[in-house]
Coordinates of C-alpha atoms and ligand atoms in Angstrom, one line a residue:
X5 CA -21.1 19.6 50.1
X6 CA -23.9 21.7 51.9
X7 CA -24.0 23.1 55.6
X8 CA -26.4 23.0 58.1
X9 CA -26.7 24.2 61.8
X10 CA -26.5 22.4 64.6
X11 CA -29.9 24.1 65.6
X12 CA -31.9 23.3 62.8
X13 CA -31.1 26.2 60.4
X14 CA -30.5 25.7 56.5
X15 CA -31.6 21.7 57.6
X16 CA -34.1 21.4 54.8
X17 CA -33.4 19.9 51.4
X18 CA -34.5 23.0 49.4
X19 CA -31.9 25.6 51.6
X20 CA -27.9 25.5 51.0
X21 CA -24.8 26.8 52.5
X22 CA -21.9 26.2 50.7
X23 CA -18.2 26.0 52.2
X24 CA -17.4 29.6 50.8
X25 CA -21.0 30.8 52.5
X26 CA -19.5 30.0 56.1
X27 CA -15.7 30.2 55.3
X28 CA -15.6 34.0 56.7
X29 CA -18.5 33.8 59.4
X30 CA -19.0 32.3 63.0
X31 CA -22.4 31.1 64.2
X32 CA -24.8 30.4 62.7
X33 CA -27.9 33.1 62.0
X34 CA -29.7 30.7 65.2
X35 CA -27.0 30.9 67.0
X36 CA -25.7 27.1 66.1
X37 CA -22.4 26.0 64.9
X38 CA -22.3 24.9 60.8
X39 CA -21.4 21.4 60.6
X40 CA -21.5 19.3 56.7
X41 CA -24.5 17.6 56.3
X42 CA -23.5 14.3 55.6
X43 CA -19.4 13.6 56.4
X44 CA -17.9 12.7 53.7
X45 CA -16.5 9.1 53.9
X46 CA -12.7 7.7 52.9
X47 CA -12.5 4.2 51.0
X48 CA -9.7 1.4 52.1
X49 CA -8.4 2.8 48.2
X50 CA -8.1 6.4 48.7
X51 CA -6.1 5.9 52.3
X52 CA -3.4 3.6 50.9
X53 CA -3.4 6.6 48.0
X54 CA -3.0 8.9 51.1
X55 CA 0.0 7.2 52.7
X56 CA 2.7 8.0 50.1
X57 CA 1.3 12.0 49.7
X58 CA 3.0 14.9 50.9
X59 CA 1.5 16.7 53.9
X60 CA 0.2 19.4 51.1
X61 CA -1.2 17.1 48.8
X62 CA -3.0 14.8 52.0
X63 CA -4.7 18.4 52.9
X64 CA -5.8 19.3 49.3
X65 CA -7.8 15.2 49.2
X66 CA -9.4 16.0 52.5
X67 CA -10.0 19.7 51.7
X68 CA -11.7 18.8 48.3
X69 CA -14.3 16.9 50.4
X70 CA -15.3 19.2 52.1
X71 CA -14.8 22.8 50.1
X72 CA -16.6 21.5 47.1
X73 CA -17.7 24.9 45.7
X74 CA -13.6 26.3 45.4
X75 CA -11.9 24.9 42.4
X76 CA -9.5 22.1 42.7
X77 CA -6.7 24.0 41.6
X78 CA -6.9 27.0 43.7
X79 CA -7.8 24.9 46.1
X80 CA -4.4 22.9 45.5
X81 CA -2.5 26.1 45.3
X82 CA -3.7 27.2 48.4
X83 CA -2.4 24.0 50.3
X84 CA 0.6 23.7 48.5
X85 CA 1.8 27.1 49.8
X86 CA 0.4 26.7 53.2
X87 CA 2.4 23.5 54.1
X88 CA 5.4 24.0 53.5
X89 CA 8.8 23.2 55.7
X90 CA 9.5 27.0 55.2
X91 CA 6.7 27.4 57.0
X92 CA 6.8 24.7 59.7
X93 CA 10.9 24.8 60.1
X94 CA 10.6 25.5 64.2
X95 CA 11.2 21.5 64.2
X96 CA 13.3 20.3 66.6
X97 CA 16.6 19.6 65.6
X98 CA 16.3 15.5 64.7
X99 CA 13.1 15.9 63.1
X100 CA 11.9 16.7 59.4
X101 CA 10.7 19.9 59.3
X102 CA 9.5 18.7 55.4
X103 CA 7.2 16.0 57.6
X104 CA 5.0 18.8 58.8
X105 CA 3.7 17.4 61.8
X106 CA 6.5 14.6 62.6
X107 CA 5.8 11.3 64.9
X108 CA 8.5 10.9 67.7
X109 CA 8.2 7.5 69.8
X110 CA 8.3 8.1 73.2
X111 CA 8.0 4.9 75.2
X112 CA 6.9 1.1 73.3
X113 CA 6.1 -1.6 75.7
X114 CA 4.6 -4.8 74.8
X115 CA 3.5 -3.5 71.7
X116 CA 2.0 -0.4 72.6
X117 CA 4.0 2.8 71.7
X118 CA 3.2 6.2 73.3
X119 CA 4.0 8.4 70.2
X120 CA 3.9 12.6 70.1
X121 CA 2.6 14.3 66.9
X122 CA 4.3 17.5 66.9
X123 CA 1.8 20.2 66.0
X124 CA 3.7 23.2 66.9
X125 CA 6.4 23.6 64.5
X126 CA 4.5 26.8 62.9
X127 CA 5.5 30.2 63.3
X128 CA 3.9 30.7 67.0
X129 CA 5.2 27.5 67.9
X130 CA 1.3 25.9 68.9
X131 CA -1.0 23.8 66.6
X132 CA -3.0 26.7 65.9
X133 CA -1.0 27.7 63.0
X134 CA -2.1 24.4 61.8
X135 CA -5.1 25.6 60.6
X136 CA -4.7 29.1 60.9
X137 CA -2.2 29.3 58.6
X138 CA -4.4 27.8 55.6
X139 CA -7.1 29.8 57.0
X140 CA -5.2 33.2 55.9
X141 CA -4.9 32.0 52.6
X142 CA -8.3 31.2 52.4
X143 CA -9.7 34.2 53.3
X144 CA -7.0 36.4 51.0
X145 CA -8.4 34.3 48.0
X146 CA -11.7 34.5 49.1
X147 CA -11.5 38.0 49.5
X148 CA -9.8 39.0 46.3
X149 CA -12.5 37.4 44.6
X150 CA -15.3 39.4 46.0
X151 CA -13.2 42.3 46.2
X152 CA -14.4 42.5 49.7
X153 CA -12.6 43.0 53.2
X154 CA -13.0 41.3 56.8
X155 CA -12.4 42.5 60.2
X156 CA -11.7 39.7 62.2
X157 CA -13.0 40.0 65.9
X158 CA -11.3 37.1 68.1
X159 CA -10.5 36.3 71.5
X160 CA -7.3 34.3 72.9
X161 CA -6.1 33.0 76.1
X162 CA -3.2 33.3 74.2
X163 CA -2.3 31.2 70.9
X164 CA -5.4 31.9 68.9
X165 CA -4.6 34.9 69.2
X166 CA -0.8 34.9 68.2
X167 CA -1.5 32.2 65.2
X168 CA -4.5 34.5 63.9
X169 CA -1.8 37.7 64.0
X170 CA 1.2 35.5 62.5
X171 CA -1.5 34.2 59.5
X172 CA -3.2 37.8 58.9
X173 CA -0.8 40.0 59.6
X174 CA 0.0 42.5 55.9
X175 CA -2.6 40.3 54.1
X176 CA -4.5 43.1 51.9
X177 CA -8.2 43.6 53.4
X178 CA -7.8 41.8 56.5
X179 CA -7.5 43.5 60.0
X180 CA -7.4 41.8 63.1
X181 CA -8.9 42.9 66.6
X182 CA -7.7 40.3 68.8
X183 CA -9.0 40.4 72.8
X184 CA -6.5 38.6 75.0
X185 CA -6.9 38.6 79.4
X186 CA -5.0 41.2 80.3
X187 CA -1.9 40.2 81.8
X188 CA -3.4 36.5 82.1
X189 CA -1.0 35.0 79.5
X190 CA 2.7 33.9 79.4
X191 CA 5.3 36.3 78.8
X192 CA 6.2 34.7 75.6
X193 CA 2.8 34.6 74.5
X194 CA 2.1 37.9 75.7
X195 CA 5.3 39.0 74.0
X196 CA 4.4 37.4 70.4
X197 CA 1.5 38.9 70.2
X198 CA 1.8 42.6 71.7
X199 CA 5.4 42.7 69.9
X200 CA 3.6 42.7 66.2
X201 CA 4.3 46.2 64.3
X202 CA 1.9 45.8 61.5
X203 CA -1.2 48.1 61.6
X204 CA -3.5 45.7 60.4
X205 CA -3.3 44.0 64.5
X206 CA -4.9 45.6 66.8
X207 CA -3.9 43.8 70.3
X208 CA -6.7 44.7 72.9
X209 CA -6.2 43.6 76.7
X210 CA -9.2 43.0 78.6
X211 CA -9.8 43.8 82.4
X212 CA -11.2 39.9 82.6
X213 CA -10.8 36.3 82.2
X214 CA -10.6 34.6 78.5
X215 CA -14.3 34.0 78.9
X216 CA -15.2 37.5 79.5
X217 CA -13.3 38.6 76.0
X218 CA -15.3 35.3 74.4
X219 CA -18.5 36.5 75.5
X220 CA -17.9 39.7 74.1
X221 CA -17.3 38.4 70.6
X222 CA -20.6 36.6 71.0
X223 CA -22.2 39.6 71.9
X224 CA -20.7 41.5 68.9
X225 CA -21.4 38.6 66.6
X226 CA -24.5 38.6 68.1
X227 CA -25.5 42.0 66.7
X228 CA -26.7 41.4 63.2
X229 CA -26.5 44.9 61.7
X230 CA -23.1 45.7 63.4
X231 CA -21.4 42.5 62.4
X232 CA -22.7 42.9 58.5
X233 CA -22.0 46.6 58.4
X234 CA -18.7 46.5 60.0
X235 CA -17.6 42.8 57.8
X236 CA -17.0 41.4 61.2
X237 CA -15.6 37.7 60.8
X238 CA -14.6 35.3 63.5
X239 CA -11.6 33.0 63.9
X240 CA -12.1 31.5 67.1
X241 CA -12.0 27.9 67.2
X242 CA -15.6 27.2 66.0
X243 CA -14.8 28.3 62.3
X244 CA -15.4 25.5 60.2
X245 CA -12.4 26.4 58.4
X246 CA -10.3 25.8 61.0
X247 CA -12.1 22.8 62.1
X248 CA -11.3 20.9 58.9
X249 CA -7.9 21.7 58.6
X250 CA -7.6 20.1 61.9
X251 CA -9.0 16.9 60.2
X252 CA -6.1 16.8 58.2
X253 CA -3.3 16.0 60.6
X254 CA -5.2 13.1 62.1
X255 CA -5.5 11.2 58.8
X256 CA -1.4 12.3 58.7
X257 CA -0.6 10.8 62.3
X258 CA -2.8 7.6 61.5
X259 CA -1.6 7.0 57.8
X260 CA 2.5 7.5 59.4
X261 CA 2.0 5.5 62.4
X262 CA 0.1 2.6 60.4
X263 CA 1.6 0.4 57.8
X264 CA -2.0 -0.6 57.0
X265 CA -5.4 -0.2 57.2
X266 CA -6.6 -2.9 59.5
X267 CA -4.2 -1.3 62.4
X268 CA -6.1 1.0 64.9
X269 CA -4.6 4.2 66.3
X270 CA -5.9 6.2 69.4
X271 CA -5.5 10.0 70.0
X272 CA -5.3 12.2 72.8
X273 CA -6.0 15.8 72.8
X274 CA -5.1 18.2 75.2
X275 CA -8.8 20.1 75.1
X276 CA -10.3 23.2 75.7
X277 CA -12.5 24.4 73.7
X278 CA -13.2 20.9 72.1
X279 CA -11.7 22.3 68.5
X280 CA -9.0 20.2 67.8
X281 CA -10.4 16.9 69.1
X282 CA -13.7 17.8 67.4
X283 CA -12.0 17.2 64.2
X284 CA -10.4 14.0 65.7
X285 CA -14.2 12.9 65.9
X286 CA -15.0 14.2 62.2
X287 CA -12.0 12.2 60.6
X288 CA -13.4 8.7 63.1
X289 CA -17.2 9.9 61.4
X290 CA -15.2 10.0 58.1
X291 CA -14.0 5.7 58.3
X292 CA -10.6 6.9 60.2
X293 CA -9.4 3.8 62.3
X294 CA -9.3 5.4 65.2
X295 CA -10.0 3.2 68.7
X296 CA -10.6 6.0 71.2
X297 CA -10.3 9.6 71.3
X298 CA -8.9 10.6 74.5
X299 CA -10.0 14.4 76.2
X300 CA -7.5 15.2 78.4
X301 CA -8.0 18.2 80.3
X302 CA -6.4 20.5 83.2
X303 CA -7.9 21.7 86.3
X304 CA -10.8 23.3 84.1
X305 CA -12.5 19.9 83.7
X306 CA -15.9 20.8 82.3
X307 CA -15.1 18.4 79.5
X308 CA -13.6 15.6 81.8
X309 CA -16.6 15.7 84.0
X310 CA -19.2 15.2 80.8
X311 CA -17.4 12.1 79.6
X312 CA -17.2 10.5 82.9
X313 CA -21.1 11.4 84.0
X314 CA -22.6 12.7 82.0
X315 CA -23.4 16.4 82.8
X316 CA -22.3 19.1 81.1
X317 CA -21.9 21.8 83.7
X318 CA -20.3 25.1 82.7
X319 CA -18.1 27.2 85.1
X320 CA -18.9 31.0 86.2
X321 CA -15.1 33.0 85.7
X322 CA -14.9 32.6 89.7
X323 CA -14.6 29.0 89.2
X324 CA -12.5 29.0 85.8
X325 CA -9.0 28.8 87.1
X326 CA -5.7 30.2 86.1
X327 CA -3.7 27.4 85.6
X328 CA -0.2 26.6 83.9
X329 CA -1.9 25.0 80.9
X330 CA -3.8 28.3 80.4
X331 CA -4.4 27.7 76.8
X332 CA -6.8 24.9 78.0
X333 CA -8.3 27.8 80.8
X334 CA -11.5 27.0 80.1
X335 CA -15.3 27.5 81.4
X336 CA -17.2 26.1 78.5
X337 CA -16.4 24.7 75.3
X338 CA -17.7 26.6 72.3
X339 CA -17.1 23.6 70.0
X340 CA -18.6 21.0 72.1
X341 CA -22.0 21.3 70.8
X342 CA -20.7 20.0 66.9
X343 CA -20.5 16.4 68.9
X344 CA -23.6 17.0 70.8
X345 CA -25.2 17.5 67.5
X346 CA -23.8 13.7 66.3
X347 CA -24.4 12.7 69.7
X348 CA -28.0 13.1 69.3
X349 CA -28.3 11.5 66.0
X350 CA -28.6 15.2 64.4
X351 CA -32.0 16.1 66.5
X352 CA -31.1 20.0 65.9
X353 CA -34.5 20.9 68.1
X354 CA -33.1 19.3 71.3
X355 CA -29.6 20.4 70.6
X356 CA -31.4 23.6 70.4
X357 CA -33.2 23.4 73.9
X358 CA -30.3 21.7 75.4
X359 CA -28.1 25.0 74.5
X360 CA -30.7 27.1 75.7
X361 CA -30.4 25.8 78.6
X362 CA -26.7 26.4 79.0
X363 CA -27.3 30.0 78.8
X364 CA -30.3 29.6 81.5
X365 CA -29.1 27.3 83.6
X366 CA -26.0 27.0 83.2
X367 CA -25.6 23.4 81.6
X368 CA -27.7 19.8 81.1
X369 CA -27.3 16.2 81.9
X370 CA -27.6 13.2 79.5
X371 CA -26.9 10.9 82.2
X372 CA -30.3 9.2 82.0
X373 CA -31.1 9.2 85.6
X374 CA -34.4 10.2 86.4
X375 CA -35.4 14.0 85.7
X376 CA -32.0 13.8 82.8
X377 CA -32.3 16.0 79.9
X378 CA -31.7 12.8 77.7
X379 CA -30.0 9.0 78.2
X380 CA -27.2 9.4 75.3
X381 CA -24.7 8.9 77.9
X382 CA -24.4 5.7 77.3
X383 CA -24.0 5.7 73.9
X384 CA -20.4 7.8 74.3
X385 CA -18.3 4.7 74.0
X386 CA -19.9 4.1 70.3
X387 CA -18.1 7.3 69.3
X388 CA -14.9 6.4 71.2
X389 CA -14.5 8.9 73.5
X390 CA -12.9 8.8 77.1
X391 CA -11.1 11.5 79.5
X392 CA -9.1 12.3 81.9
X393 CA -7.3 15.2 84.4
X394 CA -4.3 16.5 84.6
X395 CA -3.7 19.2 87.4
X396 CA 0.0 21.5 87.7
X397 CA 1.8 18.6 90.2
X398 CA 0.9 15.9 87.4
X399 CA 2.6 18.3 84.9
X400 CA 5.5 18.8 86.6
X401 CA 6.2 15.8 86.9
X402 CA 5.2 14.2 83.3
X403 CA 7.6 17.3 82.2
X404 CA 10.4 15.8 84.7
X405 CA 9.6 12.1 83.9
X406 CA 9.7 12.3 79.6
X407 CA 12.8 14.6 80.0
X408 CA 14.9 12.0 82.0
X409 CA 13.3 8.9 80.2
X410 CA 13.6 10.2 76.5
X411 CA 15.0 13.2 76.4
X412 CA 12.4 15.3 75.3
X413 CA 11.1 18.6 76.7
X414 CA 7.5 18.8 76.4
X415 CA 5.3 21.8 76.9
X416 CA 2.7 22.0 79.8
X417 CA -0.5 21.0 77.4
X418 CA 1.6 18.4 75.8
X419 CA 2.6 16.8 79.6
X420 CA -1.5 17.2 80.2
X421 CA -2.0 15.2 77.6
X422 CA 0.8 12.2 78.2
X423 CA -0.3 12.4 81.5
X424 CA -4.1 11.4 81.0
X425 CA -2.9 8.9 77.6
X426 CA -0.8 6.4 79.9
X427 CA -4.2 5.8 81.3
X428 CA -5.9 4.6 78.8
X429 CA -3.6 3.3 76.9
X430 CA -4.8 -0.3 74.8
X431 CA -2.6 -3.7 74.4
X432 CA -1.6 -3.3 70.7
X433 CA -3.1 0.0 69.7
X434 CA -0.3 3.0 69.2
X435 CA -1.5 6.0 71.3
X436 CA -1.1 9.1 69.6
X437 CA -0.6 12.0 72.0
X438 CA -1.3 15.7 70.2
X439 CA 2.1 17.8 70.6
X440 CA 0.0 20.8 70.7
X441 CA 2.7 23.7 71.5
X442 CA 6.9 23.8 72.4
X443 CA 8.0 24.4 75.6
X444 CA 9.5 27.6 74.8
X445 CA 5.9 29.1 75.2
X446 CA 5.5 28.0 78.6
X447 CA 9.1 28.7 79.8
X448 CA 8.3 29.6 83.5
X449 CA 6.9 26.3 84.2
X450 CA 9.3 24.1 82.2
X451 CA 11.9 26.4 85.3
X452 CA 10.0 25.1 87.5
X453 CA 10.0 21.6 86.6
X454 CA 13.7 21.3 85.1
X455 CA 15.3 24.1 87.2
X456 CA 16.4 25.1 83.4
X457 CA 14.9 27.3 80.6
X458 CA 13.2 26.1 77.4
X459 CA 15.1 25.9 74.5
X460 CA 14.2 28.2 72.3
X461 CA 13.9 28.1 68.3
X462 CA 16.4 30.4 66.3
X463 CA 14.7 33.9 65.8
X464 CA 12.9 34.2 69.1
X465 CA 15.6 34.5 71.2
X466 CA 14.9 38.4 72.5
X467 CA 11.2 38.6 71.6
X468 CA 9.9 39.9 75.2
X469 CA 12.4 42.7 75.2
X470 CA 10.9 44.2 71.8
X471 CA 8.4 47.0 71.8
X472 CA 4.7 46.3 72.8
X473 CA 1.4 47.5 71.2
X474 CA -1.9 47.1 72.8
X475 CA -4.7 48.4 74.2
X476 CA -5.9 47.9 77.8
X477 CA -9.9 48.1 77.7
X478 CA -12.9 46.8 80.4
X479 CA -15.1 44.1 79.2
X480 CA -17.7 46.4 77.7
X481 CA -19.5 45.6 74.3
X482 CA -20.7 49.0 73.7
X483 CA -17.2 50.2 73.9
X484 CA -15.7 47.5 71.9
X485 CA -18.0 48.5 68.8
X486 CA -16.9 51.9 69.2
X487 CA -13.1 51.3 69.0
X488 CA -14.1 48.8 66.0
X489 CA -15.8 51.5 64.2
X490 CA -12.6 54.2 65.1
X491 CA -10.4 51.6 63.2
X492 CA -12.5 50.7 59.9
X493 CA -14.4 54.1 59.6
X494 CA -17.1 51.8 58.6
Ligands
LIG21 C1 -5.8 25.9 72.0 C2 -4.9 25.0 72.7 C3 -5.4 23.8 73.3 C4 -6.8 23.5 73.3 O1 -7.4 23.2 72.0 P1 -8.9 23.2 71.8 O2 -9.1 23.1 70.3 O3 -9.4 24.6 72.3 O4 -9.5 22.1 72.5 C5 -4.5 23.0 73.8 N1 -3.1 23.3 73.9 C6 -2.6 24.4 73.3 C7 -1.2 24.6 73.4 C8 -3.5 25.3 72.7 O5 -3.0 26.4 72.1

């Protein structure tokens, strides 16, 4: 399996990227995001194979399609310690922690069941650790092969960041410097994070919004010579890495709410940065029966506006708002442009121009009305993608609504993305809504909405009360690389 950019770089038959290439990297050298070149497809065969496998086992066949140049057995090792119910055991009480990411019916009418896929049962309690857990292992094998190490430079609205830390943390010649909006994140979040003892984290609070710490990783990144002197790697959500370990659970909630292959499922993500539904989109490229892939987004509807119009129109930080799904607090959406790239039938020059553009003029429009950048608009609905809002009131009350009906506590995200699945919801077609963190995170608006905390999974009981370590810095790039260089002495 080779890589290519979605600009047109390593495109040509003679020039190969291999999994391992891109496994520790961000953008590509133009500036594009990697994506395979060809998706690798799933027989009828292999997915009634897939239905009896463990969670493990279902990762290492999907893995193996993808990471072609890491040998089957460590490959198989590396899964088979990542999913495990030790790992995942923050599942709630009536659920199977050994299930990984368990399907819990909400409401079936006619036919159609709402059903959550809990994502969140991982050590910082938000789908992140999904990937991010098989993502440390990958990089500690990775790197004791090359005898190398990596200085990861991320940013977080708040669980990248704490997932990233919870996967990295003591691994041998990995350090983390993780940028977080100062003082813009829950006090559980903030708490997770800031609370971690071991030297390799290095918590950095930025005077700013989560864009302003993501444009300085892109500016760091940016800088060739810094990024390959000082082993700078990335794992924000456009790592490939983490993109295809996201593929996996969607295969899982198909193959567990199916009892064969004719039956369709449909998904909806709570989205930000378009990560985890971009790998909804892979496994559909893939021959997953998926009907529709549903984008459901808060206040910050960037996304939501695209698939209703057309236009993709990024926000300036005055216009990004702070909202109570903060983890989906976003102005643009750094993984959008892998689906732009399929969107366009892989045309990586006008993926190129249309990006460009973004940075000059703040967006494009693929409408098709006259002066458009481009018509594929219409051809959305072929890759079955719709959207929808959910503002703080709608969250409230979703929160208030699945609490009384079924006894469930969901977390804002979660509500976001009931919310916005109820309305598109299909006569015989199960609608899959990502459970993508517990409530726990979130407590201060589940107060609001219940008038009662969040229960809490054993072990985190006290965790804002425990000793903090951070850095409070102003978004400045020049400064950044100086405190990067203080740490590695590189
Ligand atoms: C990161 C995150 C999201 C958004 O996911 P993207 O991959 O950025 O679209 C949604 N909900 C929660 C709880 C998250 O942590």
């Amino acid at each position: 399996m080779q890589y290519l950019s979605t600009r047109g770089y390593a495109t040509s038959s003679d020039s190969s990227v291999s999994f391992s290439e891109i496994l520790l990297g961000g953008l590509a050298p133009d500036g594009g995001l990697y994506l395979p070149k060809s998706y690798p497809q799933v027989t009828a065969d292999e997915l009634n194979i897939w239905r009896t496998l463990s969670y493990a086992d279902l990762a290492f066949e999907v893995l193996r399609k993808f990471a072609t140049d890491i040998p089957e057995s460590d490959l198989k090792a590396i899964t088979t310690k990542t999913y495990t119910a030790e790992v995942y055991k923050n599942a709630r009480q009536d659920e199977s922690a050994q299930a990984i990411t368990p399907l819990r019916t909400l409401q079936e009418k006619d036919g159609t069941k709402l059903v959550l896929q809990a994502l969140s049962n991982g050590p910082t309690l938000a789908f992140k650790d999904m990937a991010m857990q098989l993502l440390g292992n990958l990089f500690e094998y990775a790197l004791a092969k090359n005898h190398s190490e990596l200085n990861i430079f991320g940013a977080t609205s708040g669980d990248t960041g704490s997932a990233a830390e919870y996967a990295m943390r003591g691994k041998k010649g990995i350090r983390v410097f993780m940028l977080s909006p100062h003082k813009k994140m829950s006090a559980f979040q903030t708490a997770q994070m800031f609370s971690l003892q071991d030297p390799n984290i290095i918590n950095i609070a930025v005077n700013g919004v989560f864009d302003d710490c993501q444009d300085m990783v892109k500016a760091v990144s940016n800088d060739l010579e810094f990024k390959q002197r000082q082993k700078i790697g990335t794992v924000n959500s456009i790592n490939w890495a983490r993109v295809v370990a996201q593929v996996v659970y969607y295969f899982r909630g198909y193959l567990s709410a199916t009892s064969s292959n004719d039956q369709k499922v449909s998904f909806t993500v709570p989205s930000g940065n378009f990560g985890n539904i971009c790998a909804g989109h892979i496994a559909r490229m893939m021959g997953l029966p998926i009907a529709q892939l549903v984008v459901a987004t808060n206040e910050n509807d960037v996304l939501d506006e695209f698939f209703r119009t057309g236009v993709y129109r990024v926000r300036k930080s005055a216009e990004t708002y702070h909202t109570t799904s903060p983890s989906m607090d976003i102005s643009k959406a750094s993984n959008f442009e892998r689906f732009v790239y399929d969107l366009l039938g892989g045309d990586s020059a006008r993926v190129a121009a249309l990006f460009k553009k973004v940075e000059t003029e703040g967006g494009f429009d693929l409408s098709g009305r006259p002066g458009s950048d481009g018509d594929e608009f219409k051809k959305i609905a072929e890759f079955g993608f719709v959207s929808g809002k959910s503002i703080h009131a709608d969250r409230l009350q979703t929160i208030r609504q699945v609490e009384q009906a079924y006894g469930v506590t969901v977390d804002t995200h979660t509500a976001d993305g009931i919310k916005v699945a109820r309305e598109h919801l299909q006569a015989g077609v199960t609608m899959i809504v990502l459970e993508t963190a517990l409530p726990a995170k979130f407590n201060e608006t589940i107060r609001e909405a219940l008038g009662r905390d969040a229960e809490r999974p054993a072990g985190f009981e006290n965790i804002e009360s425990l000793p903090q370590r951070f850095e409070v810095m102003d978004a400045d790039v020049a400064k950044m690389k100086a405190l990067i260089t203080s740490h590695t002495g590189l």
